[in-house]
CSV table of C-alpha atoms and ligand atoms in Angstrom, one decimal:
chain,number,residue,atom,x,y,z
A,1,MET,CA,171.5,164.7,-89.8
A,2,LYS,CA,173.0,165.1,-86.4
A,3,ILE,CA,173.1,162.1,-84.0
A,4,THR,CA,171.2,164.0,-81.4
A,5,GLU,CA,168.4,164.6,-84.1
A,6,HIS,CA,168.4,160.9,-85.0
A,7,ILE,CA,167.9,160.1,-81.3
A,8,GLU,CA,165.2,162.7,-80.9
A,9,ASN,CA,163.4,161.5,-84.0
A,10,ALA,CA,163.5,157.9,-82.8
A,11,LYS,CA,161.2,158.9,-79.9
A,12,SER,CA,162.7,156.6,-77.3
A,13,LYS,CA,163.1,153.7,-79.6
A,14,THR,CA,166.6,152.2,-79.4
A,15,LEU,CA,168.6,152.6,-82.6
A,16,PHE,CA,171.3,150.4,-84.0
A,17,SER,CA,174.8,151.7,-85.1
A,18,PHE,CA,178.3,150.4,-85.5
A,19,GLU,CA,181.9,151.3,-85.9
A,20,LEU,CA,184.5,150.3,-88.5
A,21,LEU,CA,188.2,150.7,-89.0
A,22,PRO,CA,189.5,152.1,-92.3
A,23,PRO,CA,191.2,149.5,-94.5
A,24,ILE,CA,194.9,148.7,-93.9
A,25,LYS,CA,197.0,150.8,-96.3
A,26,GLY,CA,197.0,149.1,-99.7
A,27,GLN,CA,193.7,147.4,-99.3
A,28,SER,CA,190.6,148.4,-101.3
A,29,ILE,CA,187.4,150.1,-100.0
A,30,GLN,CA,185.5,147.0,-101.0
A,31,GLY,CA,186.4,145.4,-97.6
A,32,ILE,CA,184.5,148.3,-95.9
A,33,TYR,CA,181.4,147.7,-98.1
A,34,ASN,CA,181.6,143.9,-97.4
A,35,ALA,CA,181.5,144.8,-93.6
A,36,ILE,CA,178.6,147.2,-94.0
A,37,ASP,CA,176.3,145.4,-96.5
A,38,PRO,CA,175.1,142.6,-94.1
A,39,LEU,CA,174.2,145.2,-91.4
A,40,MET,CA,172.2,147.7,-93.6
A,41,GLU,CA,168.9,145.8,-93.1
A,42,PHE,CA,169.0,147.0,-89.5
A,43,LYS,CA,168.9,150.6,-90.7
A,44,PRO,CA,171.8,152.2,-88.9
A,45,PRO,CA,171.3,156.0,-88.9
A,46,PHE,CA,175.0,156.4,-88.5
A,47,ILE,CA,178.3,154.5,-88.9
A,48,ASP,CA,181.5,155.5,-87.1
A,49,VAL,CA,184.9,155.3,-88.7
A,50,THR,CA,187.9,155.2,-86.4
A,51,SER,CA,191.2,157.1,-86.8
A,52,SER,CA,194.6,156.1,-85.7
A,53,ARG,CA,197.9,157.9,-85.2
A,54,GLU,CA,201.1,157.1,-86.9
A,55,ASP,CA,203.6,154.6,-85.5
A,56,HIS,CA,207.3,154.7,-85.6
A,57,VAL,CA,208.8,151.9,-87.6
A,58,TYR,CA,212.4,151.1,-88.7
A,59,LYS,CA,213.1,150.8,-92.4
A,60,GLU,CA,216.3,149.0,-93.4
A,61,HIS,CA,218.4,150.6,-96.2
A,62,ALA,CA,220.6,148.7,-98.6
A,63,ASN,CA,223.7,149.7,-96.6
A,64,GLY,CA,222.2,148.1,-93.5
A,65,LEU,CA,221.4,151.4,-91.8
A,66,LEU,CA,218.1,151.7,-90.1
A,67,GLU,CA,215.9,154.7,-90.6
A,68,LYS,CA,213.1,155.6,-88.2
A,69,VAL,CA,210.0,156.5,-90.3
A,70,SER,CA,206.5,157.5,-89.4
A,71,TYR,CA,203.9,155.1,-90.7
A,72,ARG,CA,200.1,155.3,-90.5
A,73,LYS,CA,198.7,151.8,-91.0
A,74,ARG,CA,195.1,152.8,-91.5
A,75,PRO,CA,194.8,156.2,-93.2
A,76,GLY,CA,191.7,157.4,-95.0
A,77,THR,CA,189.1,158.1,-92.2
A,78,VAL,CA,187.6,161.1,-93.9
A,79,ALA,CA,187.5,159.5,-97.4
A,80,VAL,CA,185.9,156.3,-96.0
A,81,CYS,CA,183.2,158.5,-94.3
A,82,ALA,CA,182.6,160.3,-97.6
A,83,ALA,CA,182.4,156.9,-99.4
A,84,ILE,CA,179.9,155.5,-96.9
A,85,MET,CA,177.7,158.6,-97.1
A,86,ASN,CA,177.8,158.5,-100.9
A,87,LYS,CA,177.0,154.8,-101.2
A,88,TYR,CA,174.6,154.1,-98.4
A,89,GLY,CA,173.1,157.6,-97.7
A,90,VAL,CA,173.7,157.2,-93.9
A,91,ASP,CA,175.5,159.6,-91.7
A,92,ALA,CA,179.2,158.7,-91.2
A,93,VAL,CA,180.9,159.8,-88.0
A,94,PRO,CA,184.7,160.2,-88.3
A,95,HIS,CA,186.7,159.9,-85.1
A,96,LEU,CA,189.1,162.8,-84.7
A,97,ILE,CA,192.1,162.3,-82.5
A,98,CYS,CA,194.7,164.5,-80.9
A,99,GLY,CA,197.6,162.1,-81.4
A,100,GLY,CA,199.4,162.4,-84.8
A,101,PHE,CA,197.8,165.7,-85.9
A,102,THR,CA,198.8,169.3,-85.5
A,103,LYS,CA,196.0,171.8,-84.8
A,104,GLU,CA,196.3,173.1,-88.4
A,105,GLU,CA,196.0,169.6,-89.8
A,106,THR,CA,192.9,169.1,-87.7
A,107,GLU,CA,191.5,172.4,-89.0
A,108,TYR,CA,192.0,171.3,-92.5
A,109,ALA,CA,190.3,167.9,-91.8
A,110,LEU,CA,187.3,169.8,-90.3
A,111,ILE,CA,187.1,172.0,-93.3
A,112,ASP,CA,187.1,168.9,-95.5
A,113,LEU,CA,184.3,167.4,-93.4
A,114,GLN,CA,182.2,170.6,-93.7
A,115,PHE,CA,182.6,170.6,-97.5
A,116,LEU,CA,181.5,166.9,-97.5
A,117,GLY,CA,178.4,167.6,-95.5
A,118,ILE,CA,179.6,165.5,-92.6
A,119,GLU,CA,177.8,166.8,-89.5
A,120,ASN,CA,179.0,164.6,-86.7
A,121,VAL,CA,182.4,164.0,-85.2
A,122,LEU,CA,183.7,161.9,-82.2
A,123,VAL,CA,186.6,163.8,-80.6
A,124,LEU,CA,189.2,161.7,-78.7
A,125,ARG,CA,192.6,162.0,-77.4
A,126,GLY,CA,193.6,158.8,-79.2
A,127,ASP,CA,195.7,155.8,-78.1
A,128,ALA,CA,199.4,155.8,-77.5
A,129,ARG,CA,201.7,154.7,-80.3
A,130,ARG,CA,202.2,150.9,-80.3
A,131,THR,CA,205.8,151.4,-79.5
A,132,GLU,CA,205.2,153.8,-76.6
A,133,SER,CA,203.8,153.0,-73.2
A,134,ALA,CA,202.0,156.3,-72.7
A,135,PHE,CA,200.4,158.9,-74.9
A,136,VAL,CA,202.8,161.4,-76.2
A,137,PRO,CA,201.2,164.6,-77.7
A,138,THR,CA,202.2,165.6,-81.2
A,139,PRO,CA,204.1,168.9,-81.2
A,140,GLY,CA,201.6,171.6,-82.2
A,141,GLY,CA,198.7,169.2,-81.5
A,142,HIS,CA,196.4,168.8,-78.5
A,143,CYS,CA,197.1,166.9,-75.3
A,144,TYR,CA,193.5,166.0,-74.2
A,145,ALA,CA,190.2,165.5,-75.9
A,146,ASN,CA,188.7,168.6,-74.3
A,147,GLU,CA,191.2,170.8,-76.1
A,148,LEU,CA,190.3,169.2,-79.5
A,149,LEU,CA,186.7,169.7,-78.5
A,150,ASP,CA,187.4,173.4,-77.9
A,151,GLN,CA,188.8,173.6,-81.4
A,152,VAL,CA,185.6,172.2,-82.9
A,153,THR,CA,183.3,174.3,-80.8
A,154,ASN,CA,185.3,177.4,-81.8
A,155,MET,CA,184.9,176.5,-85.4
A,156,ASN,CA,181.1,176.2,-84.7
A,157,ARG,CA,181.3,179.8,-83.6
A,158,GLY,CA,183.3,180.8,-86.7
A,159,LYS,CA,186.6,181.0,-84.8
A,160,TYR,CA,189.3,179.4,-86.8
A,161,LEU,CA,192.9,179.0,-85.5
A,162,HIS,CA,194.3,182.1,-86.9
A,163,GLU,CA,191.3,184.1,-88.0
A,164,GLU,CA,187.5,184.5,-87.6
A,165,HIS,CA,185.0,183.7,-90.3
A,166,GLU,CA,181.7,184.7,-88.9
A,167,SER,CA,180.0,183.8,-92.2
A,168,VAL,CA,181.3,180.3,-92.3
A,169,LYS,CA,180.5,178.9,-88.9
A,170,ALA,CA,180.7,175.1,-88.8
A,171,ASP,CA,177.8,173.2,-87.2
A,172,PHE,CA,179.3,169.9,-85.9
A,173,CYS,CA,177.4,167.7,-83.5
A,174,ILE,CA,180.2,166.5,-81.2
A,175,GLY,CA,180.6,163.2,-79.4
A,176,VAL,CA,183.1,162.3,-76.7
A,177,ALA,CA,184.2,159.1,-75.0
A,178,GLY,CA,183.0,158.0,-71.6
A,179,TYR,CA,184.3,155.1,-69.4
A,180,PRO,CA,181.7,153.3,-67.1
A,181,GLU,CA,184.7,151.4,-65.6
A,182,LYS,CA,187.0,154.5,-65.5
A,183,HIS,CA,189.7,155.4,-68.0
A,184,PHE,CA,192.8,153.5,-67.1
A,185,GLU,CA,195.0,156.5,-66.5
A,186,SER,CA,192.6,158.2,-64.2
A,187,PRO,CA,193.4,157.8,-60.5
A,188,ASN,CA,189.7,157.2,-59.6
A,189,LEU,CA,186.2,157.3,-61.1
A,190,LYS,CA,185.5,160.7,-59.6
A,191,THR,CA,188.5,162.4,-61.3
A,192,ASP,CA,187.6,160.8,-64.6
A,193,PHE,CA,184.1,162.0,-64.2
A,194,LYS,CA,185.4,165.6,-63.6
A,195,TYR,CA,187.0,165.5,-67.0
A,196,LEU,CA,184.0,164.0,-68.6
A,197,LYS,CA,181.9,166.8,-67.2
A,198,GLN,CA,184.5,169.3,-68.5
A,199,LYS,CA,184.0,167.9,-72.0
A,200,VAL,CA,180.2,168.1,-71.8
A,201,ASP,CA,180.2,171.6,-70.3
A,202,GLY,CA,182.7,172.4,-73.1
A,203,GLY,CA,180.1,171.6,-75.7
A,204,ALA,CA,179.9,167.8,-76.3
A,205,ASP,CA,176.5,166.8,-77.5
A,206,PHE,CA,176.7,163.0,-76.8
A,207,ILE,CA,178.8,160.4,-75.2
A,208,VAL,CA,179.8,157.0,-76.5
A,209,THR,CA,181.0,154.5,-73.9
A,210,GLN,CA,183.9,152.1,-73.8
A,211,MET,CA,182.7,148.5,-74.1
A,212,PHE,CA,181.4,146.8,-71.0
A,213,TYR,CA,179.8,143.5,-70.1
A,214,ASP,CA,178.1,144.3,-66.9
A,215,ASN,CA,175.1,146.4,-67.5
A,216,SER,CA,174.9,147.6,-63.9
A,217,LYS,CA,178.1,149.6,-64.6
A,218,TYR,CA,176.5,151.4,-67.5
A,219,ILE,CA,173.3,152.1,-65.5
A,220,GLU,CA,175.4,153.4,-62.6
A,221,PHE,CA,177.4,155.5,-65.0
A,222,VAL,CA,174.3,157.1,-66.5
A,223,LYS,CA,172.9,157.7,-63.1
A,224,ASN,CA,176.1,159.4,-62.0
A,225,CYS,CA,176.1,161.6,-65.1
A,226,ARG,CA,172.5,162.6,-64.6
A,227,ASP,CA,173.1,163.4,-60.9
A,228,ASN,CA,176.0,165.6,-61.9
A,229,GLY,CA,174.1,167.5,-64.6
A,230,ILE,CA,175.3,165.6,-67.6
A,231,ASN,CA,172.2,165.3,-69.6
A,232,VAL,CA,173.4,164.4,-73.1
A,233,PRO,CA,172.6,161.0,-74.7
A,234,ILE,CA,174.9,158.2,-73.5
A,235,ILE,CA,175.4,155.6,-76.1
A,236,PRO,CA,176.6,152.2,-74.9
A,237,GLY,CA,179.5,150.7,-76.9
A,238,LEU,CA,179.3,146.9,-77.3
A,239,LYS,CA,181.5,144.2,-78.5
A,240,PRO,CA,180.5,140.5,-78.4
A,241,ILE,CA,183.1,138.0,-77.2
A,242,THR,CA,184.1,135.9,-80.2
A,243,SER,CA,187.1,134.0,-79.0
A,244,SER,CA,188.5,132.6,-75.7
A,245,LYS,CA,191.7,134.6,-75.9
A,246,GLN,CA,189.5,137.8,-75.6
A,247,LEU,CA,189.0,136.9,-71.9
A,248,ILE,CA,192.6,138.0,-71.5
A,249,ASN,CA,193.0,140.5,-74.3
A,250,LEU,CA,190.0,142.7,-73.7
A,251,PRO,CA,190.7,143.5,-70.0
A,252,LYS,CA,194.4,144.0,-71.0
A,253,ILE,CA,193.7,146.4,-73.9
A,254,PHE,CA,190.5,148.1,-72.8
A,255,HIS,CA,190.9,147.9,-69.0
A,256,ILE,CA,187.4,146.5,-68.4
A,257,ASP,CA,186.1,143.6,-66.3
A,258,ILE,CA,184.5,140.4,-67.7
A,259,PRO,CA,181.7,139.2,-65.4
A,260,GLU,CA,182.2,135.8,-63.8
A,261,ASP,CA,179.2,134.3,-65.4
A,262,LEU,CA,180.5,135.1,-68.9
A,263,SER,CA,184.1,134.0,-68.1
A,264,ASP,CA,182.8,130.8,-66.6
A,265,ALA,CA,180.6,130.1,-69.6
A,266,VAL,CA,183.5,130.7,-72.0
A,267,HIS,CA,185.8,128.4,-69.9
A,268,ALA,CA,183.2,125.6,-70.1
A,269,CYS,CA,183.2,125.7,-73.9
A,270,LYS,CA,184.7,122.8,-75.8
A,271,SER,CA,185.5,124.7,-79.0
A,272,GLU,CA,186.0,128.2,-80.3
A,273,ALA,CA,182.7,127.9,-82.2
A,274,GLU,CA,181.0,127.3,-78.9
A,275,VAL,CA,182.7,130.4,-77.4
A,276,LYS,CA,181.4,132.5,-80.2
A,277,GLU,CA,177.9,131.2,-79.6
A,278,VAL,CA,178.2,131.9,-75.9
A,279,GLY,CA,179.4,135.5,-76.7
A,280,ILE,CA,176.5,136.1,-79.0
A,281,GLN,CA,173.9,134.8,-76.6
A,282,PHE,CA,175.4,136.8,-73.8
A,283,MET,CA,175.3,140.0,-75.8
A,284,ILE,CA,171.7,139.4,-77.0
A,285,ASN,CA,170.6,139.3,-73.3
A,286,GLN,CA,172.8,142.3,-72.5
A,287,CYS,CA,171.2,144.3,-75.4
A,288,LYS,CA,167.6,143.3,-74.3
A,289,GLU,CA,168.4,144.7,-70.8
A,290,LEU,CA,170.0,147.9,-72.2
A,291,ILE,CA,166.9,148.5,-74.3
A,292,LYS,CA,164.7,148.1,-71.2
A,293,ALA,CA,167.1,150.5,-69.4
A,294,GLY,CA,166.4,153.1,-72.1
A,295,ALA,CA,169.7,153.1,-74.0
A,296,PRO,CA,169.3,155.5,-77.0
A,297,VAL,CA,171.4,153.5,-79.4
A,298,LEU,CA,173.2,150.1,-79.3
A,299,HIS,CA,176.6,150.8,-80.8
A,300,PHE,CA,178.7,147.8,-81.9
A,301,TYR,CA,182.4,147.7,-82.3
A,302,THR,CA,182.5,145.4,-85.3
A,303,MET,CA,186.2,145.6,-86.1
A,304,GLY,CA,185.2,144.9,-89.7
A,305,ASN,CA,183.6,141.5,-88.8
A,306,PRO,CA,179.8,141.9,-89.3
A,307,GLY,CA,178.9,138.3,-88.6
A,308,PRO,CA,178.4,138.3,-84.8
A,309,THR,CA,176.8,141.8,-84.8
A,310,LYS,CA,174.3,140.6,-87.5
A,311,ARG,CA,173.3,137.6,-85.4
A,312,ILE,CA,172.7,139.9,-82.4
A,313,ALA,CA,170.8,142.5,-84.4
A,314,GLU,CA,168.6,139.8,-85.9
A,315,ALA,CA,167.5,138.8,-82.4
A,316,ILE,CA,167.0,142.4,-81.2
A,317,PHE,CA,165.8,144.7,-84.0
B,1,LIG,P1,190.6,162.3,-72.6
B,1,LIG,O1,189.2,162.7,-72.4
B,1,LIG,O2,191.6,163.3,-73.1
B,1,LIG,O3,191.1,161.6,-71.3
B,1,LIG,C1,192.3,160.9,-71.2
B,1,LIG,C2,192.8,160.8,-69.8
B,1,LIG,O4,193.2,162.0,-69.3
B,1,LIG,C3,191.7,160.3,-68.8
B,1,LIG,O5,192.3,159.6,-67.8
B,1,LIG,C4,191.1,161.6,-68.3
B,1,LIG,O6,190.5,161.4,-67.0
B,1,LIG,C5,192.3,162.5,-68.2
B,1,LIG,N1,192.0,163.9,-68.6
B,1,LIG,C6,191.1,164.4,-69.5
B,1,LIG,N2,191.2,165.7,-69.6
B,1,LIG,C7,192.2,166.1,-68.8
B,1,LIG,C8,192.8,167.3,-68.5
B,1,LIG,N3,192.4,168.5,-69.1
B,1,LIG,N4,193.9,167.4,-67.6
B,1,LIG,C9,194.3,166.2,-67.0
B,1,LIG,N5,193.8,165.0,-67.2
B,1,LIG,C10,192.8,164.9,-68.1
B,1,LIG,N6,191.4,155.7,-80.0
B,1,LIG,C11,192.0,156.0,-81.2
B,1,LIG,O7,193.2,156.1,-81.3
B,1,LIG,N7,191.2,156.1,-82.3
B,1,LIG,C12,189.9,155.9,-82.3
B,1,LIG,O8,189.2,156.0,-83.3
B,1,LIG,C13,189.2,155.7,-81.0
B,1,LIG,N8,187.9,155.6,-80.9
B,1,LIG,C14,187.3,155.4,-79.7
B,1,LIG,C15,185.9,155.4,-79.5
B,1,LIG,C16,185.4,155.3,-78.3
B,1,LIG,C17,183.9,155.2,-78.2
B,1,LIG,C18,186.2,155.1,-77.1
B,1,LIG,C19,185.5,154.9,-75.8
B,1,LIG,C20,187.6,155.1,-77.2
B,1,LIG,C21,188.2,155.3,-78.5
B,1,LIG,N9,189.5,155.4,-78.6
B,1,LIG,C22,190.1,155.6,-79.9
B,1,LIG,C23,190.4,155.2,-77.5
B,1,LIG,C24,190.8,156.5,-76.8
B,1,LIG,O9,191.5,157.4,-77.7
B,1,LIG,C25,191.6,156.2,-75.6
B,1,LIG,O10,190.8,155.5,-74.6
B,1,LIG,C26,192.4,157.3,-75.0
B,1,LIG,O11,193.3,156.8,-74.1
B,1,LIG,C27,191.5,158.4,-74.2
B,1,LIG,O12,190.8,159.1,-75.1
B,1,LIG,P2,189.7,160.2,-74.5
B,1,LIG,O13,189.2,160.9,-75.6
B,1,LIG,O14,188.8,159.5,-73.5
B,1,LIG,O15,190.7,161.1,-73.7
């Protein structure tokens, strides 16, 4: 079922969902099931599976020469989605990214998704390679999420890259990313907003936000969207703080602010176990407020660690 239908069917009741990473190459799918099993009691209508581009690594040969090779650490997004749908009977939402894929490869992935009965996708530009300071588009691929979105909406109209197939129109429900605190490359919120609106006007059906810890930023973001004619569901992305080093890492990686009351509370902790507890309690309060504010879904970035999300869901759902 489409995410928009799940939200409509819930009739204003806030739903629970979460995101996972595919296993590191060489690890089994059991790790995914172990991360999902504890959260199934909260009846997620959908589970997201991230995607990542290749990195460049150097492989040393016997003669001492180094060869630059392309290496994808976590392949298998489409297959993990199929496994989730098959095992749990819930909708899986693959993330599709521009980086690392040509338009043709994206088309083949979309055809695979159609055959598997996967109805939702989240389209993103993708992060930069770890070895590069900025995003470099793949030759023959897309530069921005709105271009990838166009490819999916074209397929929904039966327009494939090199031909038209009126009889085999796809029917994907398409999500895009939104940033209540602005995407880090954008010169200002207004410009970022312009591109978000371009994505929604281009056919996006829902928005999932970057994580945030100050609900007023989400509420303001939703208001700005509504004032500017963006009327699709806006799903807040959430990640509980689980360690003191995240006070530095999360702003550094995701370009978000940690509110003073949360950072003060973490600084006052005497152990990492206490920090985890503070993070969970903070997120429980944040979730309660978001439900009151009418969030359609609470979407957790679990990073494969279901424990803290389970504690929060127990208090909320
Ligand atoms: P875009 O919408 O393309 O925007 C990128 C930047 O360019 C913004 O600053 C925007 O304002 C600007 N911009 C947009 N369109 C144009 C245009 N036409 N011309 C000029 N400027 C433009 N990354 C992964 O690698 N894998 C994942 O699975 C993944 N999942 C994510 C899930 C969520 C919910 C979120 C919020 C992020 C996720 N990311 C993921 C990270 C994401 O890929 C990065 O934040 C990336 O830097 C931007 O992606 P985007 O889709 O928002 O890009």
